[in-house]
Amino acid sequence: MSFSAGDAAKGAGLFKTRCAQCHTVGAGEPHKVGPNLNGLFGRKSGQSAGYSYTPANVSKGVVWEEQTLFEYLENPKKYIPGTKMAFAGLKKEKDRNDLVTYLKEAVRPFPLLLPDRHF
């Protein structure tokens, strides 16, 4: 199984119903039960400033990219034994592809600047 780009709009719906009760995505938004996910891609597990992670998350040392997040979201407790994330996971590949695609857009630490735009 490997990640392939999904439907970001469907991923946004999944985030709202399955993730938003514990996570935020916007820059500067607070942590909830789970960490704020802004800037997630390219960051090592257990490294969001101001959030108290389990030693398992910190020591896993995985770098979050599309593929690692796709694998993690299938069964977080299997991927990182000892995590405090209570989420059972998303078994359907399509749902994971959609959610990761949405997150890739939603958690950019800086807005995407297009070459034809002048600020």
Coordinates of N, CA and C in Angstrom, one line a residue:
M1 N 0.8 -1.2 0.0 CA 0.0 0.0 0.0 C 0.9 1.2 0.0
S2 N 0.5 2.1 -0.9 CA 1.3 3.4 -0.9 C 0.3 4.6 -1.1
F3 N 0.7 5.7 -0.7 CA -0.1 6.9 -0.8 C -0.2 7.3 -2.3
S4 N -1.4 7.7 -2.6 CA -1.6 8.4 -3.9 C -2.6 9.5 -3.7
A5 N -2.4 10.6 -4.4 CA -3.2 11.8 -4.1 C -4.7 11.5 -4.2
G6 N -5.5 12.0 -3.2 CA -6.9 11.8 -3.1 C -7.7 13.1 -3.3
D7 N -8.9 13.1 -2.8 CA -9.8 14.2 -2.9 C -9.7 15.0 -1.6
A8 N -9.1 16.2 -1.7 CA -8.9 17.1 -0.6 C -10.3 17.5 0.1
A9 N -11.3 17.7 -0.8 CA -12.6 18.1 -0.2 C -13.2 17.0 0.6
K10 N -13.1 15.7 0.2 CA -13.5 14.6 1.0 C -12.7 14.4 2.2
G11 N -11.4 14.7 2.1 CA -10.5 14.7 3.2 C -10.8 15.7 4.3
A12 N -11.3 16.9 3.8 CA -11.7 17.9 4.8 C -12.9 17.4 5.6
G13 N -13.8 16.8 4.9 CA -15.0 16.2 5.6 C -14.6 15.1 6.6
L14 N -13.6 14.3 6.3 CA -13.1 13.3 7.2 C -12.4 14.0 8.4
F15 N -11.7 15.0 8.1 CA -11.0 15.7 9.2 C -12.0 16.3 10.2
K16 N -13.1 16.9 9.6 CA -14.1 17.5 10.5 C -14.8 16.5 11.4
T17 N -15.1 15.3 10.8 CA -15.8 14.3 11.6 C -15.0 13.4 12.4
R18 N -13.7 13.2 12.0 CA -12.9 12.2 12.7 C -11.7 12.7 13.4
C19 N -11.3 14.0 13.1 CA -10.0 14.5 13.7 C -10.2 15.8 14.5
A20 N -11.1 16.7 14.0 CA -11.2 18.0 14.5 C -11.5 18.1 16.0
Q21 N -12.1 17.1 16.6 CA -12.4 17.1 18.0 C -11.1 17.1 18.8
C22 N -10.0 16.6 18.2 CA -8.7 16.5 19.0 C -7.6 17.4 18.4
H23 N -7.7 17.8 17.1 CA -6.6 18.5 16.4 C -7.1 19.8 15.8
T24 N -6.2 20.7 15.7 CA -6.4 21.9 14.9 C -5.3 21.9 13.8
V25 N -5.6 22.7 12.7 CA -4.6 22.8 11.6 C -4.0 24.2 11.3
G26 N -4.7 25.2 11.8 CA -4.3 26.6 11.5 C -3.1 27.0 12.2
A27 N -2.3 27.9 11.6 CA -1.1 28.5 12.3 C -1.6 29.2 13.5
G28 N -0.9 29.0 14.6 CA -1.2 29.7 15.8 C -2.4 29.2 16.6
E29 N -3.2 28.2 16.0 CA -4.3 27.7 16.8 C -3.8 26.8 17.9
P30 N -4.5 26.7 19.0 CA -4.0 26.0 20.2 C -4.0 24.5 20.0
H31 N -3.3 23.8 20.8 CA -3.3 22.4 20.9 C -4.7 22.0 21.5
K32 N -5.2 20.9 21.2 CA -6.4 20.3 22.0 C -5.9 19.1 22.7
V33 N -6.7 18.0 22.7 CA -6.2 16.8 23.3 C -5.0 16.3 22.5
G34 N -5.0 16.5 21.2 CA -3.9 16.2 20.3 C -3.2 17.5 19.9
P35 N -2.1 17.4 19.3 CA -1.3 18.6 18.9 C -1.9 19.3 17.7
N36 N -1.6 20.6 17.6 CA -1.9 21.4 16.4 C -1.1 20.8 15.3
L37 N -1.6 20.6 14.1 CA -0.9 19.9 13.0 C -0.3 20.8 12.0
N38 N -0.3 22.1 12.2 CA 0.3 23.0 11.3 C 1.8 22.8 11.2
G39 N 2.3 22.7 10.0 CA 3.7 22.4 9.7 C 4.1 21.0 9.9
L40 N 3.1 20.1 9.9 CA 3.4 18.7 10.2 C 4.3 18.0 9.2
F41 N 4.2 18.3 7.9 CA 5.0 17.6 6.9 C 6.4 18.1 7.0
G42 N 7.3 17.1 7.0 CA 8.7 17.4 7.1 C 9.2 17.4 8.6
R43 N 8.3 17.3 9.5 CA 8.7 17.4 11.0 C 8.8 16.0 11.5
K44 N 9.6 15.8 12.5 CA 9.7 14.5 13.2 C 8.6 14.3 14.2
S45 N 8.2 13.1 14.4 CA 7.2 12.8 15.4 C 7.6 13.3 16.8
G46 N 6.6 13.8 17.5 CA 6.8 14.2 18.9 C 7.5 15.5 19.0
Q47 N 7.4 16.4 18.0 CA 8.2 17.6 17.9 C 7.4 18.9 17.8
S48 N 6.1 18.9 18.0 CA 5.3 20.2 17.9 C 5.5 21.0 19.2
A49 N 6.0 22.2 19.1 CA 6.3 23.0 20.3 C 5.1 23.2 21.2
G50 N 5.3 23.0 22.5 CA 4.3 23.2 23.5 C 3.3 22.1 23.7
Y51 N 3.5 21.0 23.0 CA 2.6 19.8 23.2 C 3.4 18.7 24.0
S52 N 2.7 18.1 24.9 CA 3.4 17.0 25.7 C 3.1 15.7 25.1
Y53 N 4.1 15.1 24.4 CA 4.0 13.8 23.7 C 4.5 12.7 24.7
T54 N 4.0 11.5 24.3 CA 4.5 10.3 25.0 C 6.0 10.1 24.6
P55 N 6.8 9.4 25.4 CA 8.1 9.0 25.0 C 8.1 8.2 23.7
A56 N 7.1 7.4 23.5 CA 7.0 6.6 22.3 C 7.0 7.5 21.0
N57 N 6.2 8.6 21.1 CA 6.1 9.5 19.9 C 7.4 10.2 19.7
V58 N 8.1 10.6 20.7 CA 9.3 11.3 20.6 C 10.4 10.4 20.1
S59 N 10.5 9.2 20.6 CA 11.6 8.3 20.2 C 11.4 7.6 18.9
K60 N 10.1 7.6 18.4 CA 9.9 7.0 17.1 C 10.7 7.6 16.0
G61 N 10.8 9.0 16.0 CA 11.7 9.7 15.1 C 11.3 9.6 13.7
V62 N 10.1 9.3 13.4 CA 9.6 9.2 12.0 C 9.4 10.7 11.5
V63 N 9.8 10.9 10.2 CA 9.5 12.2 9.6 C 8.2 12.1 8.9
W64 N 7.3 13.0 9.2 CA 5.9 13.0 8.6 C 6.0 13.5 7.2
E65 N 5.7 12.6 6.3 CA 5.5 12.8 4.9 C 4.2 12.1 4.5
E66 N 3.8 12.2 3.2 CA 2.6 11.6 2.7 C 2.5 10.1 3.1
Q67 N 3.6 9.4 2.8 CA 3.6 7.9 2.9 C 3.6 7.5 4.4
T68 N 4.4 8.2 5.2 CA 4.4 7.8 6.6 C 3.1 8.1 7.3
L69 N 2.5 9.3 7.0 CA 1.2 9.6 7.6 C 0.1 8.6 7.1
F70 N 0.2 8.2 5.8 CA -0.8 7.3 5.2 C -0.7 6.0 6.0
E71 N 0.5 5.5 6.3 CA 0.7 4.2 7.1 C 0.3 4.4 8.5
Y72 N 0.6 5.5 9.1 CA 0.3 5.8 10.5 C -1.3 5.8 10.7
L73 N -2.0 6.5 9.8 CA -3.4 6.6 10.0 C -4.2 5.3 9.8
E74 N -3.6 4.3 9.3 CA -4.3 3.0 9.3 C -4.5 2.4 10.7
N75 N -3.5 2.5 11.5 CA -3.6 2.0 12.9 C -2.5 2.7 13.7
P76 N -2.8 3.9 14.3 CA -1.8 4.6 15.0 C -1.1 3.9 16.1
K77 N -1.9 3.1 16.9 CA -1.3 2.3 18.0 C -0.4 1.2 17.6
K78 N -0.6 0.7 16.4 CA 0.4 -0.3 15.9 C 1.6 0.4 15.3
Y79 N 1.5 1.5 14.7 CA 2.6 2.2 14.1 C 3.5 2.8 15.1
I80 N 2.9 3.4 16.2 CA 3.7 3.9 17.3 C 3.1 3.3 18.6
P81 N 3.6 2.1 19.0 CA 3.1 1.5 20.2 C 3.5 2.4 21.4
G82 N 2.5 2.7 22.2 CA 2.7 3.6 23.4 C 2.2 5.0 23.1
T83 N 1.7 5.3 21.9 CA 1.1 6.6 21.7 C -0.2 6.8 22.5
K84 N -0.5 8.0 22.8 CA -1.7 8.3 23.6 C -2.9 8.6 22.7
M85 N -2.6 8.6 21.4 CA -3.7 8.8 20.4 C -4.7 7.7 20.5
A86 N -5.9 8.0 20.8 CA -7.0 7.0 21.0 C -7.7 6.6 19.7
F87 N -7.4 7.3 18.6 CA -8.0 7.1 17.3 C -7.7 5.7 16.8
A88 N -8.7 4.9 16.4 CA -8.6 3.6 16.0 C -8.0 3.5 14.6
G89 N -8.1 4.5 13.8 CA -7.5 4.5 12.5 C -8.5 4.5 11.4
L90 N -8.0 4.7 10.1 CA -8.9 4.6 8.9 C -8.4 3.4 8.1
K91 N -9.3 2.4 8.0 CA -8.9 1.2 7.4 C -8.9 1.3 5.8
K92 N -9.8 2.2 5.3 CA -9.9 2.3 3.8 C -8.8 3.2 3.3
E93 N -8.1 2.6 2.3 CA -7.0 3.4 1.7 C -7.5 4.7 1.1
K94 N -8.6 4.7 0.5 CA -9.2 5.9 -0.1 C -9.4 7.0 0.9
D95 N -9.9 6.6 2.1 CA -10.1 7.6 3.1 C -8.7 8.2 3.6
R96 N -7.7 7.3 3.7 CA -6.4 7.8 4.1 C -5.8 8.7 3.1
N97 N -5.9 8.3 1.8 CA -5.4 9.2 0.7 C -6.1 10.5 0.7
D98 N -7.5 10.5 0.9 CA -8.2 11.8 0.9 C -7.8 12.7 2.1
L99 N -7.6 12.1 3.3 CA -7.3 12.8 4.5 C -5.8 13.4 4.4
V100 N -4.9 12.6 3.9 CA -3.5 13.1 3.8 C -3.5 14.2 2.7
T101 N -4.2 14.0 1.6 CA -4.2 15.1 0.6 C -4.8 16.4 1.2
Y102 N -5.8 16.3 2.0 CA -6.4 17.5 2.6 C -5.3 18.1 3.6
L103 N -4.7 17.3 4.4 CA -3.8 17.8 5.4 C -2.6 18.4 4.7
K104 N -2.1 17.9 3.6 CA -1.0 18.4 2.9 C -1.3 19.9 2.5
E105 N -2.5 20.2 2.2 CA -2.9 21.6 1.8 C -3.2 22.4 3.1
A106 N -3.8 21.8 4.1 CA -4.3 22.6 5.2 C -3.2 22.9 6.2
V107 N -2.2 22.2 6.3 CA -1.2 22.4 7.4 C 0.1 23.1 6.9
R108 N 0.1 23.7 5.8 CA 1.3 24.4 5.3 C 1.6 25.5 6.3
P109 N 2.8 25.6 6.7 CA 3.2 26.6 7.7 C 3.1 28.0 7.1
F110 N 3.2 28.2 5.8 CA 3.1 29.5 5.1 C 2.2 29.3 3.9
P111 N 1.4 30.3 3.6 CA 0.5 30.2 2.4 C 1.4 30.0 1.1
L112 N 0.8 29.3 0.2 CA 1.5 29.0 -1.1 C 1.4 30.3 -1.9
L113 N 2.6 30.7 -2.3 CA 2.7 31.9 -3.2 C 2.8 31.5 -4.6
L114 N 1.9 31.9 -5.4 CA 1.9 31.5 -6.8 C 2.8 32.5 -7.6
P115 N 3.6 32.1 -8.6 CA 4.5 32.9 -9.3 C 3.9 34.2 -10.0
D116 N 2.6 34.1 -10.3 CA 2.0 35.2 -11.0 C 1.3 36.2 -10.0
R117 N 1.5 36.0 -8.7 CA 0.9 36.9 -7.7 C 2.0 37.8 -7.2
H118 N 1.7 39.0 -7.0 CA 2.7 40.0 -6.4 C 2.1 40.6 -5.1
F119 N 2.9 40.5 -4.1 CA 2.5 41.1 -2.8 C 3.3 42.2 -2.4

